[in-house]
Amino acid sequence: MTGLRFTLATLALVPILAHAAADCEAHPKEQWMKEENLKAALKDAGYTIKKFKVDGNCYEMYGHNEKGQRVEIYMDTVTGRPVKAYLD
């Protein structure tokens, strides 16, 4: 998906809670955003990706934000929007 903006402002709207799996909506795989597009959007927003994987119906990323803080982010597989995030 072109034009995806992944910003701290977006993450501010997502609950930062105790670690538990996110409840992402299930979508047919043919509708999923390409992993490389979402990874590129995260990197453009200043994130360093240590691990990126599929967790149930979510994309999940472990890494660091532009401030060097560890983050774990669960994202919708179609829109790439954050569903749940953790900040250490």
PDB file of C-alpha atoms in Angstrom, residues 3-86:
ATOM      1  CA  GLY A   3       1.466   6.317   1.110  1.00  0.00           C
ATOM      2  CA  LEU A   4       1.299   4.384   4.385  1.00  0.00           C
ATOM      3  CA  ARG A   5       2.435   6.682   7.146  1.00  0.00           C
ATOM      4  CA  PHE A   6       3.574   5.015  10.325  1.00  0.00           C
ATOM      5  CA  THR A   7       4.105   7.681  12.949  1.00  0.00           C
ATOM      6  CA  LEU A   8       4.365   8.041  16.680  1.00  0.00           C
ATOM      7  CA  ALA A   9       1.105   9.966  16.544  1.00  0.00           C
ATOM      8  CA  THR A  10      -0.565   6.825  15.192  1.00  0.00           C
ATOM      9  CA  LEU A  11       0.959   4.743  17.948  1.00  0.00           C
ATOM     10  CA  ALA A  12      -0.279   7.230  20.540  1.00  0.00           C
ATOM     11  CA  LEU A  13      -3.809   6.128  19.691  1.00  0.00           C
ATOM     12  CA  VAL A  14      -2.997   2.448  20.262  1.00  0.00           C
ATOM     13  CA  PRO A  15      -3.143   0.924  23.743  1.00  0.00           C
ATOM     14  CA  ILE A  16       0.305   0.248  25.186  1.00  0.00           C
ATOM     15  CA  LEU A  17      -0.511  -2.620  27.519  1.00  0.00           C
ATOM     16  CA  ALA A  18       0.915  -5.668  29.224  1.00  0.00           C
ATOM     17  CA  HIS A  19       2.210  -8.213  26.739  1.00  0.00           C
ATOM     18  CA  ALA A  20      -0.602 -10.310  25.285  1.00  0.00           C
ATOM     19  CA  ALA A  21      -1.442 -11.206  21.709  1.00  0.00           C
ATOM     20  CA  ALA A  22      -3.434  -8.659  19.736  1.00  0.00           C
ATOM     21  CA  ASP A  23      -6.881  -9.359  18.343  1.00  0.00           C
ATOM     22  CA  CYS A  24      -6.514  -8.524  14.655  1.00  0.00           C
ATOM     23  CA  GLU A  25      -9.324  -8.935  12.154  1.00  0.00           C
ATOM     24  CA  ALA A  26      -8.936 -11.969   9.881  1.00  0.00           C
ATOM     25  CA  HIS A  27      -8.520 -11.124   6.189  1.00  0.00           C
ATOM     26  CA  PRO A  28      -7.996 -13.401   3.166  1.00  0.00           C
ATOM     27  CA  LYS A  29      -4.238 -13.706   2.468  1.00  0.00           C
ATOM     28  CA  GLU A  30      -4.629 -12.349  -1.060  1.00  0.00           C
ATOM     29  CA  GLN A  31      -5.715  -9.009   0.485  1.00  0.00           C
ATOM     30  CA  TRP A  32      -2.723  -8.715   2.820  1.00  0.00           C
ATOM     31  CA  MET A  33      -0.262  -5.870   2.426  1.00  0.00           C
ATOM     32  CA  LYS A  34       3.117  -7.084   1.229  1.00  0.00           C
ATOM     33  CA  GLU A  35       5.511  -7.493   4.134  1.00  0.00           C
ATOM     34  CA  GLU A  36       8.245  -5.565   2.345  1.00  0.00           C
ATOM     35  CA  ASN A  37       5.930  -2.531   1.922  1.00  0.00           C
ATOM     36  CA  LEU A  38       5.099  -2.441   5.618  1.00  0.00           C
ATOM     37  CA  LYS A  39       8.733  -2.962   6.601  1.00  0.00           C
ATOM     38  CA  ALA A  40       9.724  -0.061   4.327  1.00  0.00           C
ATOM     39  CA  ALA A  41       7.081   2.193   5.931  1.00  0.00           C
ATOM     40  CA  LEU A  42       8.346   1.297   9.409  1.00  0.00           C
ATOM     41  CA  LYS A  43      11.947   2.016   8.421  1.00  0.00           C
ATOM     42  CA  ASP A  44      10.928   5.324   6.799  1.00  0.00           C
ATOM     43  CA  ALA A  45       9.269   6.269  10.104  1.00  0.00           C
ATOM     44  CA  GLY A  46      12.546   5.683  11.952  1.00  0.00           C
ATOM     45  CA  TYR A  47      12.035   2.166  13.278  1.00  0.00           C
ATOM     46  CA  THR A  48      14.793  -0.448  13.351  1.00  0.00           C
ATOM     47  CA  ILE A  49      13.346  -3.918  12.786  1.00  0.00           C
ATOM     48  CA  LYS A  50      14.897  -6.835  14.662  1.00  0.00           C
ATOM     49  CA  LYS A  51      12.135  -9.355  13.914  1.00  0.00           C
ATOM     50  CA  PHE A  52       9.071  -9.197  11.682  1.00  0.00           C
ATOM     51  CA  LYS A  53       6.582 -12.067  11.544  1.00  0.00           C
ATOM     52  CA  VAL A  54       2.979 -13.145  11.191  1.00  0.00           C
ATOM     53  CA  ASP A  55       1.285 -13.787  14.534  1.00  0.00           C
ATOM     54  CA  GLY A  56      -2.201 -15.183  14.021  1.00  0.00           C
ATOM     55  CA  ASN A  57      -4.074 -12.550  12.001  1.00  0.00           C
ATOM     56  CA  CYS A  58      -1.516  -9.803  12.688  1.00  0.00           C
ATOM     57  CA  TYR A  59       1.842  -8.696  11.443  1.00  0.00           C
ATOM     58  CA  GLU A  60       4.150  -8.328  14.431  1.00  0.00           C
ATOM     59  CA  MET A  61       7.343  -6.304  14.629  1.00  0.00           C
ATOM     60  CA  TYR A  62      10.018  -6.267  17.329  1.00  0.00           C
ATOM     61  CA  GLY A  63      12.579  -3.528  17.198  1.00  0.00           C
ATOM     62  CA  HIS A  64      13.400   0.006  18.281  1.00  0.00           C
ATOM     63  CA  ASN A  65      11.828   3.397  17.605  1.00  0.00           C
ATOM     64  CA  GLU A  66      13.769   6.488  16.551  1.00  0.00           C
ATOM     65  CA  LYS A  67      14.472   7.255  20.242  1.00  0.00           C
ATOM     66  CA  GLY A  68      16.120   3.857  20.702  1.00  0.00           C
ATOM     67  CA  GLN A  69      13.286   2.471  22.849  1.00  0.00           C
ATOM     68  CA  ARG A  70      12.343  -1.183  22.378  1.00  0.00           C
ATOM     69  CA  VAL A  71       8.937  -1.643  20.769  1.00  0.00           C
ATOM     70  CA  GLU A  72       6.644  -4.502  19.866  1.00  0.00           C
ATOM     71  CA  ILE A  73       3.877  -3.597  17.427  1.00  0.00           C
ATOM     72  CA  TYR A  74       0.956  -5.687  16.155  1.00  0.00           C
ATOM     73  CA  MET A  75      -0.457  -4.430  12.854  1.00  0.00           C
ATOM     74  CA  ASP A  76      -3.483  -5.151  10.667  1.00  0.00           C
ATOM     75  CA  THR A  77      -2.427  -7.314   7.720  1.00  0.00           C
ATOM     76  CA  VAL A  78      -4.402  -5.305   5.143  1.00  0.00           C
ATOM     77  CA  THR A  79      -4.031  -1.689   6.275  1.00  0.00           C
ATOM     78  CA  GLY A  80      -0.778  -1.936   8.228  1.00  0.00           C
ATOM     79  CA  ARG A  81      -2.360   0.150  10.966  1.00  0.00           C
ATOM     80  CA  PRO A  82      -1.172  -0.592  14.533  1.00  0.00           C
ATOM     81  CA  VAL A  83      -3.637  -2.635  16.584  1.00  0.00           C
ATOM     82  CA  LYS A  84      -1.579  -2.935  19.763  1.00  0.00           C
ATOM     83  CA  ALA A  85       1.877  -1.760  20.778  1.00  0.00           C
ATOM     84  CA  TYR A  86       4.311  -2.154  23.643  1.00  0.00           C
TER      85      TYR A  86
END
